[in-house]
PDB file of C-alpha atoms and ligand atoms in Angstrom:
ATOM      1  CA  MET A  26       0.000   0.000   0.000  1.00  0.00           C
ATOM      2  CA  ALA A  27       1.367   3.391  -0.987  1.00  0.00           C
ATOM      3  CA  TYR A  28       1.001   6.653   0.899  1.00  0.00           C
ATOM      4  CA  GLU A  29      -1.505   9.024  -0.678  1.00  0.00           C
ATOM      5  CA  TYR A  30      -0.646  12.680  -0.238  1.00  0.00           C
ATOM      6  CA  ASP A  31      -3.392  15.295  -0.596  1.00  0.00           C
ATOM      7  CA  SER A  32      -1.670  18.290  -2.168  1.00  0.00           C
ATOM      8  CA  GLU A  33      -4.649  20.508  -1.261  1.00  0.00           C
ATOM      9  CA  ASN A  34      -4.046  20.190   2.501  1.00  0.00           C
ATOM     10  CA  ILE A  35      -3.552  23.445   4.384  1.00  0.00           C
ATOM     11  CA  PHE A  36       0.177  22.985   5.023  1.00  0.00           C
ATOM     12  CA  ALA A  37       0.811  22.256   1.334  1.00  0.00           C
ATOM     13  CA  LYS A  38      -0.906  25.577   0.631  1.00  0.00           C
ATOM     14  CA  ILE A  39       1.305  27.301   3.197  1.00  0.00           C
ATOM     15  CA  LEU A  40       4.401  25.791   1.550  1.00  0.00           C
ATOM     16  CA  ARG A  41       3.234  27.069  -1.853  1.00  0.00           C
ATOM     17  CA  GLY A  42       2.713  30.541  -0.378  1.00  0.00           C
ATOM     18  CA  GLU A  43      -1.042  30.447  -0.982  1.00  0.00           C
ATOM     19  CA  ILE A  44      -1.821  30.979   2.720  1.00  0.00           C
ATOM     20  CA  PRO A  45       0.169  33.303   5.000  1.00  0.00           C
ATOM     21  CA  ASN A  46       1.979  32.009   8.063  1.00  0.00           C
ATOM     22  CA  SER A  47       3.965  33.342  10.960  1.00  0.00           C
ATOM     23  CA  THR A  48       7.361  31.854  10.090  1.00  0.00           C
ATOM     24  CA  VAL A  49       9.758  30.962  12.885  1.00  0.00           C
ATOM     25  CA  ALA A  50      12.427  29.191  10.810  1.00  0.00           C
ATOM     26  CA  ASP A  51      12.982  28.302   7.174  1.00  0.00           C
ATOM     27  CA  SER A  52      15.654  25.954   5.816  1.00  0.00           C
ATOM     28  CA  ALA A  53      16.415  23.885   2.734  1.00  0.00           C
ATOM     29  CA  HIS A  54      14.052  21.075   3.702  1.00  0.00           C
ATOM     30  CA  SER A  55      11.890  22.331   6.576  1.00  0.00           C
ATOM     31  CA  LEU A  56       9.609  25.179   7.639  1.00  0.00           C
ATOM     32  CA  ALA A  57       8.473  26.183  11.127  1.00  0.00           C
ATOM     33  CA  PHE A  58       5.594  28.531  11.883  1.00  0.00           C
ATOM     34  CA  ARG A  59       3.291  29.429  14.758  1.00  0.00           C
ATOM     35  CA  ASP A  60       0.126  27.398  15.219  1.00  0.00           C
ATOM     36  CA  ILE A  61      -2.972  29.420  14.356  1.00  0.00           C
ATOM     37  CA  ALA A  62      -4.754  28.178  17.517  1.00  0.00           C
ATOM     38  CA  PRO A  63      -2.016  27.916  20.142  1.00  0.00           C
ATOM     39  CA  ALA A  64      -2.565  25.348  22.896  1.00  0.00           C
ATOM     40  CA  ALA A  65       0.326  26.746  24.978  1.00  0.00           C
ATOM     41  CA  PRO A  66       2.258  30.048  25.180  1.00  0.00           C
ATOM     42  CA  GLU A  67       4.744  28.584  22.717  1.00  0.00           C
ATOM     43  CA  HIS A  68       3.115  26.452  20.024  1.00  0.00           C
ATOM     44  CA  ILE A  69       5.150  26.023  16.876  1.00  0.00           C
ATOM     45  CA  LEU A  70       4.624  23.574  14.023  1.00  0.00           C
ATOM     46  CA  VAL A  71       7.611  22.148  12.171  1.00  0.00           C
ATOM     47  CA  ILE A  72       6.983  20.577   8.774  1.00  0.00           C
ATOM     48  CA  PRO A  73       9.167  19.072   6.075  1.00  0.00           C
ATOM     49  CA  LYS A  74       8.928  20.746   2.674  1.00  0.00           C
ATOM     50  CA  GLY A  75       8.549  17.321   1.067  1.00  0.00           C
ATOM     51  CA  ALA A  76       5.163  15.658   0.573  1.00  0.00           C
ATOM     52  CA  TYR A  77       4.958  13.304   3.549  1.00  0.00           C
ATOM     53  CA  VAL A  78       1.710  12.338   5.228  1.00  0.00           C
ATOM     54  CA  ASN A  79       2.916  11.404   8.706  1.00  0.00           C
ATOM     55  CA  PHE A  80       5.920  10.237  10.685  1.00  0.00           C
ATOM     56  CA  ASP A  81       5.944   6.662   9.433  1.00  0.00           C
ATOM     57  CA  HIS A  82       5.963   8.009   5.860  1.00  0.00           C
ATOM     58  CA  PHE A  83       8.683  10.582   6.572  1.00  0.00           C
ATOM     59  CA  GLY A  84      10.868   8.231   8.606  1.00  0.00           C
ATOM     60  CA  ALA A  85      10.687   5.553   5.919  1.00  0.00           C
ATOM     61  CA  ASP A  86      10.974   7.581   2.712  1.00  0.00           C
ATOM     62  CA  ALA A  87      12.650  10.924   3.447  1.00  0.00           C
ATOM     63  CA  SER A  88      16.324  11.350   2.604  1.00  0.00           C
ATOM     64  CA  ASP A  89      18.936  11.495   5.334  1.00  0.00           C
ATOM     65  CA  ALA A  90      19.395  15.185   4.527  1.00  0.00           C
ATOM     66  CA  GLU A  91      15.690  15.903   5.056  1.00  0.00           C
ATOM     67  CA  ILE A  92      15.577  13.993   8.337  1.00  0.00           C
ATOM     68  CA  VAL A  93      18.688  15.676   9.703  1.00  0.00           C
ATOM     69  CA  ASP A  94      17.485  19.122   8.627  1.00  0.00           C
ATOM     70  CA  PHE A  95      14.101  18.552  10.284  1.00  0.00           C
ATOM     71  CA  SER A  96      15.575  17.276  13.528  1.00  0.00           C
ATOM     72  CA  ARG A  97      18.123  20.081  13.745  1.00  0.00           C
ATOM     73  CA  MET A  98      15.433  22.681  13.126  1.00  0.00           C
ATOM     74  CA  ILE A  99      13.358  21.405  16.052  1.00  0.00           C
ATOM     75  CA  ALA A 100      16.377  21.443  18.355  1.00  0.00           C
ATOM     76  CA  LYS A 101      17.324  24.971  17.236  1.00  0.00           C
ATOM     77  CA  ILE A 102      13.812  26.310  17.834  1.00  0.00           C
ATOM     78  CA  THR A 103      13.519  24.848  21.341  1.00  0.00           C
ATOM     79  CA  ARG A 104      16.662  26.761  22.251  1.00  0.00           C
ATOM     80  CA  GLU A 105      15.835  29.968  20.384  1.00  0.00           C
ATOM     81  CA  VAL A 106      12.321  30.389  21.793  1.00  0.00           C
ATOM     82  CA  GLY A 107      13.735  29.618  25.221  1.00  0.00           C
ATOM     83  CA  VAL A 108      11.831  26.487  26.229  1.00  0.00           C
ATOM     84  CA  ALA A 109      14.880  24.178  26.270  1.00  0.00           C
ATOM     85  CA  GLU A 110      16.460  23.910  29.700  1.00  0.00           C
ATOM     86  CA  ILE A 111      19.884  24.563  28.156  1.00  0.00           C
ATOM     87  CA  SER A 112      18.614  28.037  27.189  1.00  0.00           C
ATOM     88  CA  GLY A 113      17.042  28.814  30.560  1.00  0.00           C
ATOM     89  CA  GLY A 114      13.597  27.347  29.845  1.00  0.00           C
ATOM     90  CA  GLU A 115      11.632  24.808  31.811  1.00  0.00           C
ATOM     91  CA  GLY A 116      11.090  22.225  29.117  1.00  0.00           C
ATOM     92  CA  TYR A 117       8.685  21.448  26.316  1.00  0.00           C
ATOM     93  CA  ARG A 118       6.761  18.661  24.608  1.00  0.00           C
ATOM     94  CA  LEU A 119       6.935  17.390  21.028  1.00  0.00           C
ATOM     95  CA  ILE A 120       3.784  15.827  19.592  1.00  0.00           C
ATOM     96  CA  THR A 121       3.130  14.295  16.216  1.00  0.00           C
ATOM     97  CA  ASN A 122      -0.337  12.978  15.470  1.00  0.00           C
ATOM     98  CA  ALA A 123      -0.950  10.296  12.835  1.00  0.00           C
ATOM     99  CA  GLY A 124      -4.216   9.045  11.412  1.00  0.00           C
ATOM    100  CA  ALA A 125      -7.621   8.663  13.017  1.00  0.00           C
ATOM    101  CA  HIS A 126      -6.506   7.316  16.395  1.00  0.00           C
ATOM    102  CA  GLY A 127      -3.792   9.967  16.575  1.00  0.00           C
ATOM    103  CA  VAL A 128      -6.459  12.582  15.761  1.00  0.00           C
ATOM    104  CA  GLN A 129      -4.426  14.090  12.944  1.00  0.00           C
ATOM    105  CA  ASP A 130      -6.298  16.976  11.322  1.00  0.00           C
ATOM    106  CA  VAL A 131      -3.803  18.095   8.683  1.00  0.00           C
ATOM    107  CA  PRO A 132      -2.433  15.250   6.517  1.00  0.00           C
ATOM    108  CA  HIS A 133       1.034  16.729   6.038  1.00  0.00           C
ATOM    109  CA  PHE A 134       3.596  15.445   8.549  1.00  0.00           C
ATOM    110  CA  HIS A 135       4.233  17.947  11.326  1.00  0.00           C
ATOM    111  CA  VAL A 136       5.650  18.088  14.814  1.00  0.00           C
ATOM    112  CA  HIS A 137       4.098  20.368  17.418  1.00  0.00           C
ATOM    113  CA  ILE A 138       6.539  22.104  19.775  1.00  0.00           C
ATOM    114  CA  LEU A 139       4.620  23.060  22.916  1.00  0.00           C
ATOM    115  CA  GLY A 140       5.987  24.931  25.907  1.00  0.00           C
ATOM    116  CA  GLY A 141       5.913  28.022  28.042  1.00  0.00           C
ATOM    117  CA  ARG A 142       3.766  26.488  30.769  1.00  0.00           C
ATOM    118  CA  ARG A 143       3.426  23.214  32.636  1.00  0.00           C
ATOM    119  CA  LEU A 144       1.577  20.998  30.164  1.00  0.00           C
ATOM    120  CA  GLY A 145      -0.062  18.414  32.398  1.00  0.00           C
ATOM    121  CA  ARG A 146      -0.478  14.737  31.659  1.00  0.00           C
ATOM    122  CA  MET A 147       0.509  13.369  28.294  1.00  0.00           C
ATOM    123  CA  ILE A 148      -2.963  12.167  27.273  1.00  0.00           C
ATOM    124  CA  SER A 149      -6.117  13.916  28.432  1.00  0.00           C
ATOM    125  CA  ALA A 150      -8.836  11.951  26.617  1.00  0.00           C
TER     126      ALA A 150
HETATM  127  P1  5GP B  26      -2.986  18.021  13.968  1.00  0.00           P
HETATM  128  O1  5GP B  26      -4.271  17.796  14.688  1.00  0.00           O
HETATM  129  O2  5GP B  26      -3.105  17.665  12.497  1.00  0.00           O
HETATM  130  O3  5GP B  26      -1.815  17.377  14.632  1.00  0.00           O
HETATM  131  O4  5GP B  26      -2.681  19.572  14.086  1.00  0.00           O
HETATM  132  C1  5GP B  26      -2.940  20.509  13.114  1.00  0.00           C
HETATM  133  C2  5GP B  26      -2.616  21.873  13.682  1.00  0.00           C
HETATM  134  O5  5GP B  26      -2.608  22.811  12.616  1.00  0.00           O
HETATM  135  C3  5GP B  26      -3.631  22.387  14.712  1.00  0.00           C
HETATM  136  O6  5GP B  26      -2.962  22.638  15.945  1.00  0.00           O
HETATM  137  C4  5GP B  26      -4.188  23.663  14.069  1.00  0.00           C
HETATM  138  O7  5GP B  26      -4.425  24.686  15.014  1.00  0.00           O
HETATM  139  C5  5GP B  26      -3.106  24.030  13.085  1.00  0.00           C
HETATM  140  N1  5GP B  26      -3.595  24.740  11.902  1.00  0.00           N
HETATM  141  C6  5GP B  26      -4.662  24.416  11.130  1.00  0.00           C
HETATM  142  N2  5GP B  26      -4.789  25.271  10.124  1.00  0.00           N
HETATM  143  C7  5GP B  26      -3.770  26.164  10.239  1.00  0.00           C
HETATM  144  C8  5GP B  26      -3.370  27.297   9.463  1.00  0.00           C
HETATM  145  O8  5GP B  26      -3.973  27.670   8.461  1.00  0.00           O
HETATM  146  N3  5GP B  26      -2.259  27.961   9.897  1.00  0.00           N
HETATM  147  C9  5GP B  26      -1.558  27.581  11.005  1.00  0.00           C
HETATM  148  N4  5GP B  26      -0.484  28.300  11.332  1.00  0.00           N
HETATM  149  N5  5GP B  26      -1.908  26.513  11.748  1.00  0.00           N
HETATM  150  C10 5GP B  26      -3.007  25.811  11.368  1.00  0.00           C
END
């Protein structure tokens, strides 16, 4: 079974410049921007520029360069926005939702960076 990517999803439109975003970081293979409905004082989405549906797609099919770029961007942002303990913050959470059970709304792989307050238990429902 092959992954089916919907090129009309909202993050694909953001990548094509059809919808504005509040960019936090932009690199060769990845883009980070603020979530439109923040669930914490710091809520940033990091997405690959490639057409990947979710983590199992990205982890299996992305190039090493894409995976490294993506991972480094997340690490850089946690330090730059000040949630990483190494930069004086009090920590953060990374979330990636996949599919129906993961309650994924946008079918373009993304990682949520959440921080700026104590986040509570990992799963609330
Ligand atoms: P998911 O449930 O797929 O993991 O999360 C999708 C996230 O995308 C949600 O947190 C939602 O607030 C965010 N989102 C949806 N549409 C837009 C948009 O047009 N711009 C931005 N910046 N975030 C969006």
